[in-house]
CSV table of C-alpha atoms and ligand atoms in Angstrom, one decimal:
chain,number,residue,atom,x,y,z
T,1,MET,CA,54.3,-43.0,169.7
T,2,ALA,CA,57.9,-43.9,168.7
T,3,ASN,CA,59.4,-46.8,166.8
T,4,ILE,CA,62.9,-47.4,167.9
T,5,ALA,CA,66.1,-49.0,166.6
T,6,VAL,CA,68.5,-50.4,169.1
T,7,VAL,CA,72.1,-50.8,167.8
T,8,GLY,CA,75.5,-51.6,169.3
T,9,THR,CA,78.0,-48.7,169.3
T,10,GLN,CA,81.2,-50.8,169.6
T,11,TRP,CA,82.2,-54.3,168.2
T,12,GLY,CA,79.2,-56.2,169.4
T,13,ASP,CA,78.2,-57.8,172.7
T,14,GLU,CA,77.3,-54.5,174.2
T,15,GLY,CA,74.3,-56.0,176.0
T,16,LYS,CA,71.7,-55.4,173.2
T,17,GLY,CA,69.8,-58.6,174.2
T,18,LYS,CA,69.3,-57.4,177.8
T,19,ILE,CA,68.1,-53.9,176.7
T,20,VAL,CA,65.9,-55.2,173.9
T,21,ASP,CA,64.2,-57.6,176.3
T,22,LEU,CA,63.7,-54.8,178.8
T,23,TYR,CA,62.2,-52.5,176.1
T,24,THR,CA,60.0,-55.2,174.7
T,25,GLU,CA,57.7,-54.6,177.7
T,26,LYS,CA,56.8,-51.2,176.1
T,27,SER,CA,56.7,-52.3,172.5
T,28,ASP,CA,54.4,-54.5,170.4
T,29,ILE,CA,56.8,-55.9,167.8
T,30,VAL,CA,60.5,-56.8,167.9
T,31,ALA,CA,62.2,-57.2,164.5
T,32,ARG,CA,65.7,-58.4,163.6
T,33,PHE,CA,66.8,-56.8,160.4
T,34,GLN,CA,70.4,-58.1,159.7
T,35,GLY,CA,73.0,-60.6,160.6
T,36,GLY,CA,72.2,-64.2,161.5
T,37,ASN,CA,73.2,-66.7,164.1
T,38,ASN,CA,76.6,-65.0,164.4
T,39,ALA,CA,74.8,-63.0,167.0
T,40,GLY,CA,74.5,-64.1,170.6
T,41,HIS,CA,72.1,-62.1,172.7
T,42,THR,CA,71.9,-62.9,176.3
T,43,LEU,CA,68.8,-62.4,178.5
T,44,VAL,CA,68.9,-63.0,182.2
T,45,ILE,CA,65.4,-63.3,183.8
T,46,LYS,CA,65.1,-64.2,187.4
T,47,GLY,CA,68.6,-65.5,187.3
T,48,LYS,CA,67.9,-67.8,184.4
T,49,LYS,CA,70.1,-67.2,181.3
T,50,THR,CA,68.8,-67.6,177.7
T,51,ILE,CA,71.0,-67.0,174.7
T,52,LEU,CA,69.3,-66.1,171.5
T,53,HIS,CA,71.1,-66.3,168.1
T,54,LEU,CA,68.4,-65.8,165.6
T,55,ILE,CA,65.1,-65.3,167.3
T,56,PRO,CA,64.4,-61.7,168.4
T,57,SER,CA,65.1,-60.9,172.0
T,58,GLY,CA,61.4,-60.0,172.6
T,59,ILE,CA,60.4,-63.7,172.5
T,60,LEU,CA,60.2,-64.1,176.2
T,61,HIS,CA,57.3,-61.6,176.5
T,62,ASP,CA,53.7,-62.5,175.9
T,63,ASN,CA,51.4,-60.9,173.4
T,64,LYS,CA,54.1,-59.6,171.1
T,65,ILE,CA,55.1,-60.1,167.5
T,66,CYS,CA,58.6,-61.2,166.7
T,67,ILE,CA,59.9,-60.8,163.2
T,68,ILE,CA,63.0,-62.2,161.4
T,69,GLY,CA,63.3,-59.7,158.6
T,70,ASN,CA,64.3,-60.0,155.0
T,71,GLY,CA,67.8,-58.6,155.8
T,72,VAL,CA,68.6,-61.6,158.1
T,73,VAL,CA,70.5,-64.6,156.8
T,74,PHE,CA,68.5,-67.5,158.1
T,75,ASP,CA,69.8,-70.9,159.1
T,76,PRO,CA,66.7,-73.2,159.6
T,77,ALA,CA,68.6,-75.7,161.7
T,78,VAL,CA,69.6,-73.1,164.2
T,79,PHE,CA,66.1,-71.6,164.2
T,80,LEU,CA,64.4,-75.0,164.9
T,81,GLN,CA,66.9,-75.8,167.6
T,82,GLU,CA,66.3,-72.5,169.3
T,83,ILE,CA,62.6,-73.0,169.2
T,84,GLU,CA,63.1,-76.5,170.7
T,85,GLU,CA,65.2,-75.1,173.5
T,86,LEU,CA,62.7,-72.4,174.3
T,87,GLN,CA,59.9,-75.0,174.3
T,88,GLU,CA,61.9,-77.4,176.5
T,89,GLY,CA,62.5,-74.5,179.0
T,90,ASN,CA,58.8,-73.7,178.9
T,91,LEU,CA,59.8,-70.2,177.8
T,92,LEU,CA,57.6,-69.6,174.8
T,93,PRO,CA,54.7,-67.4,175.8
T,94,PRO,CA,51.3,-68.6,174.4
T,95,ASN,CA,50.2,-65.5,172.6
T,96,THR,CA,53.5,-64.3,171.1
T,97,LYS,CA,53.7,-64.7,167.3
T,98,LEU,CA,56.9,-65.3,165.4
T,99,PHE,CA,57.3,-64.7,161.7
T,100,ILE,CA,60.1,-65.2,159.2
T,101,SER,CA,60.4,-63.1,156.0
T,102,GLU,CA,60.0,-65.2,152.8
T,103,LYS,CA,62.7,-62.9,151.4
T,104,ALA,CA,65.4,-63.7,154.0
T,105,HIS,CA,68.3,-65.7,152.5
T,106,LEU,CA,69.0,-69.2,153.6
T,107,ILE,CA,72.3,-70.2,155.1
T,108,MET,CA,73.2,-73.4,153.3
T,109,PRO,CA,75.8,-76.1,154.4
T,110,TYR,CA,78.2,-74.9,151.7
T,111,HIS,CA,78.2,-71.4,153.3
T,112,ARG,CA,79.4,-72.8,156.5
T,113,SER,CA,82.0,-75.0,154.8
T,114,ILE,CA,83.4,-72.1,152.8
T,115,ASP,CA,83.4,-69.8,155.7
T,116,GLN,CA,85.4,-72.3,157.8
T,117,ALA,CA,87.7,-73.4,155.0
T,118,ARG,CA,88.6,-69.9,154.1
T,119,GLU,CA,89.3,-69.0,157.7
T,120,SER,CA,91.6,-72.0,158.2
T,121,ARG,CA,93.4,-71.4,154.9
T,122,THR,CA,94.2,-67.8,155.7
T,123,ALA,CA,96.3,-68.4,158.8
T,124,GLY,CA,97.7,-65.1,160.1
T,125,LYS,CA,95.2,-63.2,158.0
T,126,LYS,CA,91.9,-64.5,159.1
T,127,ILE,CA,89.0,-62.4,160.2
T,128,GLY,CA,88.1,-64.6,163.1
T,129,THR,CA,84.5,-65.2,161.9
T,130,THR,CA,82.0,-67.2,163.9
T,131,GLY,CA,82.2,-69.8,161.2
T,132,ARG,CA,78.4,-69.8,160.8
T,133,GLY,CA,78.4,-69.1,157.0
T,134,ILE,CA,77.3,-65.5,157.4
T,135,GLY,CA,79.7,-64.0,154.9
T,136,PRO,CA,79.3,-66.6,152.1
T,137,ALA,CA,75.5,-66.4,152.5
T,138,TYR,CA,75.5,-62.6,152.0
T,139,GLU,CA,78.0,-63.0,149.1
T,140,ASP,CA,75.5,-65.2,147.3
T,141,LYS,CA,72.7,-62.8,148.0
T,142,VAL,CA,74.6,-60.0,146.3
T,143,ALA,CA,75.7,-62.3,143.5
T,144,ARG,CA,72.0,-63.0,142.9
T,145,ILE,CA,72.4,-66.8,143.3
T,146,GLY,CA,71.2,-66.9,146.9
T,147,ILE,CA,68.3,-69.2,147.9
T,148,ARG,CA,65.5,-67.4,149.8
T,149,VAL,CA,63.3,-68.9,152.5
T,150,GLY,CA,60.3,-68.5,150.1
T,151,ASP,CA,62.1,-70.5,147.4
T,152,LEU,CA,61.7,-73.6,149.6
T,153,TYR,CA,58.0,-73.6,148.6
T,154,GLU,CA,58.7,-73.7,144.9
T,155,GLU,CA,60.3,-77.1,144.9
T,156,ASP,CA,61.4,-77.1,141.3
T,157,LEU,CA,63.0,-73.7,141.7
T,158,PHE,CA,64.7,-74.7,144.9
T,159,ARG,CA,66.1,-78.0,143.4
T,160,GLU,CA,67.4,-76.1,140.4
T,161,LYS,CA,69.0,-73.3,142.4
T,162,LEU,CA,70.6,-75.8,144.8
T,163,ARG,CA,72.0,-78.0,141.9
T,164,HIS,CA,73.4,-74.9,140.1
T,165,ASN,CA,75.0,-73.6,143.3
T,166,LEU,CA,76.4,-76.9,144.4
T,167,GLU,CA,78.2,-77.3,141.1
T,168,GLU,CA,80.1,-74.2,141.7
T,169,LYS,CA,80.5,-74.6,145.5
T,170,ASN,CA,81.7,-78.2,145.3
T,171,PHE,CA,84.2,-77.2,142.6
T,172,LEU,CA,85.6,-74.5,145.0
T,173,LEU,CA,85.5,-76.7,148.0
T,174,THR,CA,87.3,-79.7,146.5
T,175,ASN,CA,89.7,-78.1,144.1
T,176,PHE,CA,90.6,-75.0,145.9
T,177,PHE,CA,90.1,-75.6,149.6
T,178,LYS,CA,90.7,-79.4,149.3
T,179,GLU,CA,87.6,-80.1,151.4
T,180,LYS,CA,84.9,-82.7,151.0
T,181,SER,CA,82.2,-82.1,148.5
T,182,LEU,CA,78.6,-81.9,149.7
T,183,ASP,CA,75.8,-84.2,148.7
T,184,GLU,CA,73.0,-82.7,146.7
T,185,LYS,CA,70.3,-85.2,147.7
T,186,GLU,CA,71.2,-85.0,151.4
T,187,ILE,CA,70.9,-81.2,151.4
T,188,THR,CA,67.7,-81.2,149.3
T,189,ASP,CA,66.0,-83.7,151.6
T,190,GLN,CA,67.2,-81.8,154.7
T,191,TYR,CA,66.0,-78.4,153.5
T,192,LEU,CA,62.7,-79.7,152.2
T,193,ASP,CA,62.1,-81.2,155.6
T,194,TYR,CA,63.0,-77.8,157.2
T,195,ALA,CA,60.6,-76.2,154.8
T,196,GLN,CA,57.7,-78.1,156.2
T,197,LYS,CA,58.8,-77.5,159.8
T,198,ILE,CA,59.1,-73.7,159.4
T,199,LYS,CA,56.2,-73.2,157.0
T,200,SER,CA,53.8,-71.7,159.6
T,201,TYR,CA,56.2,-68.9,160.4
T,202,VAL,CA,57.0,-67.9,156.8
T,203,THR,CA,55.3,-64.8,155.4
T,204,ASP,CA,55.6,-61.3,154.0
T,205,THR,CA,56.8,-59.6,157.1
T,206,SER,CA,56.9,-56.2,155.5
T,207,LEU,CA,53.1,-56.4,155.2
T,208,ILE,CA,52.8,-57.4,158.8
T,209,LEU,CA,54.9,-54.5,159.9
T,210,ASP,CA,53.1,-52.0,157.8
T,211,HIS,CA,49.7,-53.2,159.0
T,212,GLU,CA,50.7,-53.1,162.7
T,213,ILE,CA,52.4,-49.7,162.4
T,214,LYS,CA,49.2,-48.3,160.8
T,215,GLN,CA,47.3,-49.6,163.9
T,216,GLY,CA,49.6,-47.5,166.0
T,217,LYS,CA,51.7,-50.4,167.3
T,218,LYS,CA,55.2,-49.8,168.4
T,219,VAL,CA,58.2,-51.5,166.8
T,220,LEU,CA,61.6,-52.2,168.3
T,221,PHE,CA,64.2,-52.9,165.7
T,222,GLU,CA,66.9,-55.1,167.2
T,223,GLY,CA,70.4,-54.7,165.8
T,224,ALA,CA,72.9,-57.4,165.9
T,225,GLN,CA,76.7,-57.0,166.0
T,226,GLY,CA,77.9,-53.4,166.5
T,227,SER,CA,78.6,-50.3,164.4
T,228,HIS,CA,82.3,-51.1,164.0
T,229,LEU,CA,81.5,-54.5,162.6
T,230,ASP,CA,79.4,-52.8,159.9
T,231,ILE,CA,80.5,-53.7,156.3
T,232,ASP,CA,80.7,-50.1,155.3
T,233,HIS,CA,81.5,-48.2,158.4
T,234,GLY,CA,83.4,-50.7,160.5
T,235,THR,CA,87.0,-51.7,160.6
T,236,TYR,CA,87.0,-53.3,157.2
T,237,PRO,CA,87.9,-56.1,156.5
T,238,TYR,CA,87.6,-57.1,160.1
T,239,VAL,CA,83.8,-56.8,160.1
T,240,THR,CA,80.7,-58.8,159.5
T,241,SER,CA,79.0,-59.0,156.1
T,242,SER,CA,76.0,-56.8,156.7
T,243,ASN,CA,75.1,-53.2,157.5
T,244,THR,CA,74.7,-53.1,161.3
T,245,VAL,CA,73.9,-49.4,161.5
T,246,SER,CA,70.4,-48.2,162.2
T,247,ALA,CA,69.6,-47.2,158.6
T,248,ASN,CA,69.5,-50.9,157.7
T,249,ALA,CA,66.6,-51.4,160.1
T,250,SER,CA,64.5,-50.0,157.3
T,251,CYS,CA,66.0,-51.9,154.4
T,252,GLY,CA,66.3,-55.1,156.3
T,253,SER,CA,62.7,-55.2,157.4
T,254,GLY,CA,60.8,-53.6,154.5
T,255,ILE,CA,59.5,-50.3,156.0
T,256,GLY,CA,60.4,-46.7,155.2
T,257,PRO,CA,63.2,-44.9,157.1
T,258,ASN,CA,60.7,-42.3,158.4
T,259,ILE,CA,59.0,-45.0,160.5
T,260,ILE,CA,62.0,-45.1,162.8
T,261,ASN,CA,61.8,-42.2,165.1
T,262,LYS,CA,64.6,-42.8,167.5
T,263,VAL,CA,67.8,-44.7,167.8
T,264,VAL,CA,69.2,-46.1,171.1
T,265,GLY,CA,72.9,-46.9,171.0
T,266,ILE,CA,74.0,-49.6,173.4
T,267,CYS,CA,77.4,-48.7,174.9
T,268,LYS,CA,79.4,-50.9,177.2
T,269,ALA,CA,81.3,-49.0,179.9
T,270,TYR,CA,84.5,-50.5,178.4
T,271,THR,CA,85.3,-52.1,175.0
T,272,THR,CA,85.4,-55.7,173.9
T,273,ARG,CA,86.1,-57.4,170.6
T,274,VAL,CA,85.9,-61.0,169.5
T,275,GLY,CA,87.9,-62.1,166.5
T,276,GLU,CA,90.8,-60.3,164.8
T,277,GLY,CA,91.3,-56.6,163.9
T,278,PRO,CA,92.7,-53.4,165.4
T,279,PHE,CA,91.7,-52.4,168.9
T,280,PRO,CA,93.5,-49.2,170.0
T,281,THR,CA,92.4,-49.3,173.7
T,282,GLU,CA,93.0,-53.0,174.1
T,283,LEU,CA,94.5,-54.0,177.5
T,284,LYS,CA,96.7,-57.1,177.8
T,285,ASP,CA,97.3,-56.6,181.5
T,286,ASP,CA,95.6,-57.1,184.9
T,287,ILE,CA,93.0,-54.5,184.1
T,288,GLY,CA,92.1,-56.2,180.8
T,289,ASN,CA,91.9,-59.5,182.8
T,290,HIS,CA,89.7,-57.9,185.4
T,291,MET,CA,87.2,-56.8,182.6
T,292,GLN,CA,87.4,-60.2,181.0
T,293,GLN,CA,86.8,-62.1,184.2
T,294,VAL,CA,84.4,-59.8,186.1
T,295,GLY,CA,82.5,-59.1,182.9
T,296,GLN,CA,82.5,-62.8,182.0
T,297,GLU,CA,83.6,-61.8,178.5
T,298,PHE,CA,83.2,-65.0,176.6
T,299,GLY,CA,81.6,-65.0,173.2
T,300,ALA,CA,77.9,-65.9,173.5
T,301,THR,CA,78.1,-67.7,170.1
T,302,THR,CA,81.6,-69.3,169.9
T,303,GLY,CA,82.7,-69.2,173.6
T,304,ARG,CA,85.9,-67.4,172.6
T,305,LYS,CA,87.5,-65.1,175.2
T,306,ARG,CA,86.7,-61.5,174.3
T,307,ARG,CA,89.5,-59.0,174.0
T,308,CYS,CA,89.0,-56.2,176.5
T,309,GLY,CA,90.0,-52.5,176.8
T,310,TRP,CA,89.1,-49.1,178.0
T,311,LEU,CA,86.0,-47.3,176.7
T,312,ASP,CA,86.8,-45.7,173.3
T,313,MET,CA,84.8,-42.6,172.6
T,314,VAL,CA,86.3,-42.2,169.1
T,315,LEU,CA,84.4,-45.4,168.3
T,316,VAL,CA,81.2,-44.4,170.1
T,317,ARG,CA,81.1,-40.9,168.6
T,318,GLN,CA,81.4,-42.4,165.2
T,319,SER,CA,78.5,-44.7,165.9
T,320,VAL,CA,76.4,-41.8,167.2
T,321,ARG,CA,77.1,-40.1,163.8
T,322,VAL,CA,76.6,-43.0,161.4
T,323,SER,CA,73.5,-44.4,163.2
T,324,GLY,CA,71.9,-41.1,164.2
T,325,ILE,CA,71.9,-42.2,167.8
T,326,ASN,CA,69.8,-39.8,170.0
T,327,MET,CA,70.0,-41.8,173.2
T,328,LEU,CA,72.5,-44.1,174.9
T,329,ALA,CA,72.0,-47.1,177.2
T,330,ILE,CA,75.2,-47.7,179.2
T,331,THR,CA,75.8,-51.3,180.2
T,332,LYS,CA,78.2,-53.3,182.4
T,333,LEU,CA,79.1,-50.3,184.5
T,334,ASP,CA,79.4,-52.6,187.5
T,335,VAL,CA,82.3,-54.4,185.9
T,336,LEU,CA,84.5,-51.3,186.5
T,337,THR,CA,83.8,-51.4,190.2
T,338,GLY,CA,87.0,-51.9,192.3
T,339,LEU,CA,89.4,-50.4,189.8
T,340,GLU,CA,91.6,-47.7,191.3
T,341,LYS,CA,91.4,-45.5,188.2
T,342,VAL,CA,89.1,-45.7,185.1
T,343,LYS,CA,90.0,-44.2,181.7
T,344,ILE,CA,88.1,-43.0,178.7
T,345,CYS,CA,89.8,-42.7,175.3
T,346,VAL,CA,89.0,-39.2,173.9
T,347,GLY,CA,91.1,-39.3,170.8
T,348,TYR,CA,94.0,-40.9,169.0
T,349,LYS,CA,97.5,-39.8,168.4
T,350,SER,CA,98.4,-41.0,164.9
T,351,ALA,CA,101.8,-42.3,163.8
T,352,ASN,CA,102.8,-38.8,162.7
T,353,GLY,CA,102.0,-37.4,166.1
T,354,ASN,CA,98.8,-35.6,165.1
T,355,PHE,CA,95.8,-35.8,167.4
T,356,THR,CA,92.6,-37.0,165.8
T,357,HIS,CA,89.0,-37.4,167.0
T,358,ALA,CA,88.1,-39.7,164.1
T,359,ALA,CA,89.1,-43.3,163.4
T,360,PRO,CA,91.1,-43.5,160.2
T,361,ALA,CA,89.7,-45.8,157.5
T,362,SER,CA,93.1,-47.4,156.9
T,363,ILE,CA,93.6,-50.5,159.1
T,364,LYS,CA,97.3,-49.9,159.1
T,365,ALA,CA,96.8,-46.3,160.3
T,366,LEU,CA,94.3,-47.3,162.9
T,367,SER,CA,96.6,-50.1,164.2
T,368,GLU,CA,99.3,-47.4,164.7
T,369,CYS,CA,97.0,-45.0,166.6
T,370,GLN,CA,97.8,-44.5,170.3
T,371,PRO,CA,94.8,-43.8,172.5
T,372,VAL,CA,94.7,-40.5,174.4
T,373,TYR,CA,93.0,-40.9,177.7
T,374,GLU,CA,91.2,-38.9,180.4
T,375,GLU,CA,91.6,-40.5,183.7
T,376,PHE,CA,89.0,-40.7,186.5
T,377,ASP,CA,89.1,-41.9,190.1
T,378,GLY,CA,87.4,-45.3,190.4
T,379,TRP,CA,84.8,-46.4,192.9
T,380,LYS,CA,84.7,-49.3,195.4
T,381,ASN,CA,81.0,-49.6,196.4
T,382,ASP,CA,79.0,-52.3,194.8
T,383,ILE,CA,76.6,-50.6,192.4
T,384,ARG,CA,74.6,-53.6,191.3
T,385,TYR,CA,71.8,-52.6,193.7
T,386,ALA,CA,71.5,-49.1,192.5
T,387,ARG,CA,68.2,-48.3,190.9
T,388,GLU,CA,68.5,-44.5,190.8
T,389,MET,CA,71.4,-42.3,189.6
T,390,SER,CA,71.5,-40.8,193.2
T,391,GLU,CA,72.5,-44.2,194.5
T,392,LEU,CA,75.6,-44.3,192.4
T,393,PRO,CA,78.9,-43.1,193.9
T,394,ALA,CA,79.9,-39.5,192.9
T,395,ASN,CA,82.9,-40.8,190.9
T,396,THR,CA,80.7,-43.1,188.9
T,397,ARG,CA,78.4,-40.3,188.1
T,398,LYS,CA,81.4,-38.2,187.0
T,399,PHE,CA,82.4,-40.9,184.6
T,400,LEU,CA,78.9,-41.1,183.1
T,401,LYS,CA,78.6,-37.3,182.8
T,402,ARG,CA,81.9,-37.1,180.8
T,403,LEU,CA,80.8,-40.1,178.6
T,404,GLU,CA,77.6,-38.3,177.8
T,405,GLU,CA,79.4,-35.0,177.0
T,406,LEU,CA,81.8,-36.8,174.7
T,407,ALA,CA,79.1,-38.8,173.0
T,408,GLU,CA,76.8,-35.8,172.5
T,409,ALA,CA,73.9,-38.2,173.1
T,410,LYS,CA,71.7,-38.5,176.2
T,411,ILE,CA,72.1,-41.4,178.6
T,412,ILE,CA,68.6,-42.8,179.2
T,413,LEU,CA,69.5,-46.1,180.9
T,414,VAL,CA,72.4,-47.5,183.0
T,415,SER,CA,72.7,-51.2,183.4
T,416,VAL,CA,74.5,-52.4,186.5
T,417,GLY,CA,74.1,-56.2,186.2
T,418,PRO,CA,73.0,-58.8,183.7
T,419,GLY,CA,69.5,-59.2,185.3
T,420,ARG,CA,66.4,-57.5,183.9
T,421,GLU,CA,66.0,-55.6,187.2
T,422,GLU,CA,69.6,-54.6,187.6
T,423,THR,CA,68.9,-51.4,185.7
T,424,ILE,CA,68.6,-47.6,186.3
T,425,VAL,CA,65.9,-46.3,184.0
T,426,LEU,CA,66.1,-42.6,183.3
T,427,GLU,CA,63.8,-42.1,180.4
T,428,ASP,CA,61.3,-44.1,178.3
T,429,PRO,CA,62.5,-44.0,174.7
T,430,PHE,CA,59.0,-44.8,173.4
T,431,LEU,CA,57.6,-41.5,174.8
T,432,ASN,CA,57.8,-38.6,172.5
T,433,LYS,CA,59.8,-35.8,174.0
C,501,LIG,P1,74.7,-58.6,172.9
C,501,LIG,O1,75.3,-59.5,171.9
C,501,LIG,O2,74.9,-57.2,172.7
C,501,LIG,O3,73.3,-58.9,173.2
C,501,LIG,O4,75.5,-58.9,174.3
C,501,LIG,P2,75.9,-60.4,174.8
C,501,LIG,O5,74.7,-61.1,175.3
C,501,LIG,O6,76.7,-61.1,173.8
C,501,LIG,O7,77.0,-60.0,175.9
C,501,LIG,C1,76.6,-59.2,177.0
C,501,LIG,C2,76.9,-60.0,178.3
C,501,LIG,O8,76.9,-59.1,179.4
C,501,LIG,C3,75.8,-61.0,178.6
C,501,LIG,O9,76.4,-62.1,179.3
C,501,LIG,C4,74.9,-60.3,179.5
C,501,LIG,O10,74.1,-61.2,180.4
C,501,LIG,C5,75.8,-59.5,180.3
C,501,LIG,N1,75.3,-58.1,180.7
C,501,LIG,C6,74.5,-57.3,180.1
C,501,LIG,N2,74.3,-56.1,180.8
C,501,LIG,C7,75.2,-56.3,181.9
C,501,LIG,C8,75.5,-55.4,183.0
C,501,LIG,O11,75.1,-54.3,183.1
C,501,LIG,N3,76.4,-55.9,183.9
C,501,LIG,C9,76.9,-57.2,183.8
C,501,LIG,N4,77.8,-57.5,184.7
C,501,LIG,N5,76.6,-58.0,182.8
C,501,LIG,C10,75.8,-57.5,181.8
C,502,LIG,P1,76.3,-59.8,168.7
C,502,LIG,O1,75.0,-59.5,167.9
C,502,LIG,C1,80.6,-59.8,168.5
C,502,LIG,C2,82.4,-60.8,164.7
C,502,LIG,C3,83.2,-62.1,164.6
C,502,LIG,C4,84.3,-61.7,163.6
C,502,LIG,C5,83.5,-60.8,162.6
C,502,LIG,C6,83.0,-61.5,161.4
C,502,LIG,O2,76.2,-60.8,169.7
C,502,LIG,O3,76.8,-58.5,169.2
C,502,LIG,P2,81.0,-63.3,161.0
C,502,LIG,O4,80.8,-64.6,161.5
C,502,LIG,O5,79.9,-62.3,161.2
C,502,LIG,O6,81.4,-63.3,159.5
C,502,LIG,O7,82.3,-62.7,161.8
C,502,LIG,O8,82.4,-60.3,163.4
C,502,LIG,N1,81.0,-61.0,165.2
C,502,LIG,C7,80.6,-60.6,166.4
C,502,LIG,N2,81.3,-60.1,167.4
C,502,LIG,N3,79.3,-59.9,168.6
C,502,LIG,C8,78.6,-60.4,167.5
C,502,LIG,O9,77.2,-60.4,167.5
C,502,LIG,C9,79.2,-60.8,166.4
C,502,LIG,N4,78.9,-61.3,165.2
C,502,LIG,C10,80.0,-61.4,164.4
C,502,LIG,O10,83.8,-62.5,165.9
C,502,LIG,O11,85.3,-60.9,164.2
C,503,LIG,MG1,76.6,-61.1,171.7
């Protein structure tokens, strides 16, 4: 019996939501372990679209346990709104349980204000964050001044922490950023109200995971963002503020690393990026427009147009390495249909003319890298109805075979459309092989 981590191999939006929803069928527990509501995970079931930002993508299945782990930064307002929307859509199954770690750090209004103020101040140098307060919330966690979900239930402690933090944050907001100061009473009342509303979900989620795993239950760890947005391994500083790689599934949910048996990497058949930062295979031409429009590449959180480009195996290979990816799920292959030629970037030519298989850590050096491509003949037939590899055109299979060789990881799933059923399943990752 396997426990699996599902992580993105690119810059996010690879289709993790769809794949996690699909794999939830075979698992008992789905746990988010990092990030917050900067994530936007899209699920399309019977043509109906649901976008989840904070709640794990297993929530639409019955008889499951969904966990928001300690590594997540938690915005209670977003959580409550998401619950409300699921309830309104009659989408919350009766027997699925949802838990929030008492150790998860809260996103506070000043985190959002600082995030947004910093981004608008640094014109020309901004990261292009989602503005949801993610970075500032993680900063406070590491600075040991963060407020945890569990702190809400020690009212005196909560009030004291908030007062102490607001003193510093309001000074920064008003004097440095020239923004409005935030009102202590308003935030206190608001968060104590949230505390009551979320109380039934808050617990020690590490204990739940441990208990369930000992019963032989299968866990799916749902990554957010992608490996190249990882704070250590991504294109720093154009990254998010958490470790997005699979190793953090352990730290961010409170179980040992030996519990995770396999890692599935989600890889889009081309590359996208939202926000700033280098992107060697970016296409600012008709082909890039094709990907953007056919792939409906708009940010699921901010609605921003996603930048698009060819599949970059330098990035994917690095993700395979840093996340220990054994298996790949390829998504959005259908979006390439109709293109005369399709390309895969197999390496970079650096500014000094050298060929490299690895992305340089220097942002300047990476920005100067020129992609080196292998070119393939495209395919014209609609592949959205394919449910077996044999139903794919020969050129499509050739493209996948080369991708697999370059990644040195096995393709176990190919997604040919946003719907749950628009999928070619090759292997069940939960089965031990
Ligand atoms: P995530 O953040 O990794 O969960 O990905 P997003 O949900 O932000 O973005 C992926 C988008 O592609 C969503 O709109 C999905 O519905 C859609 N999608 C997922 N898989 C496929 C696929 O195979 N083909 C097409 N055309 N769309 C897909
Ligand atoms: P999912 O889980 C794509 C990007 C932002 C910005 C950078 C930092 O849906 O794949 P942040 O608000 O995290 O401080 O922003 O990271 N970013 C994402 N891009 N998908 C995401 O999540 C992202 N979450 C953050 O656009 O460039
Ligand atoms: Mg997304």
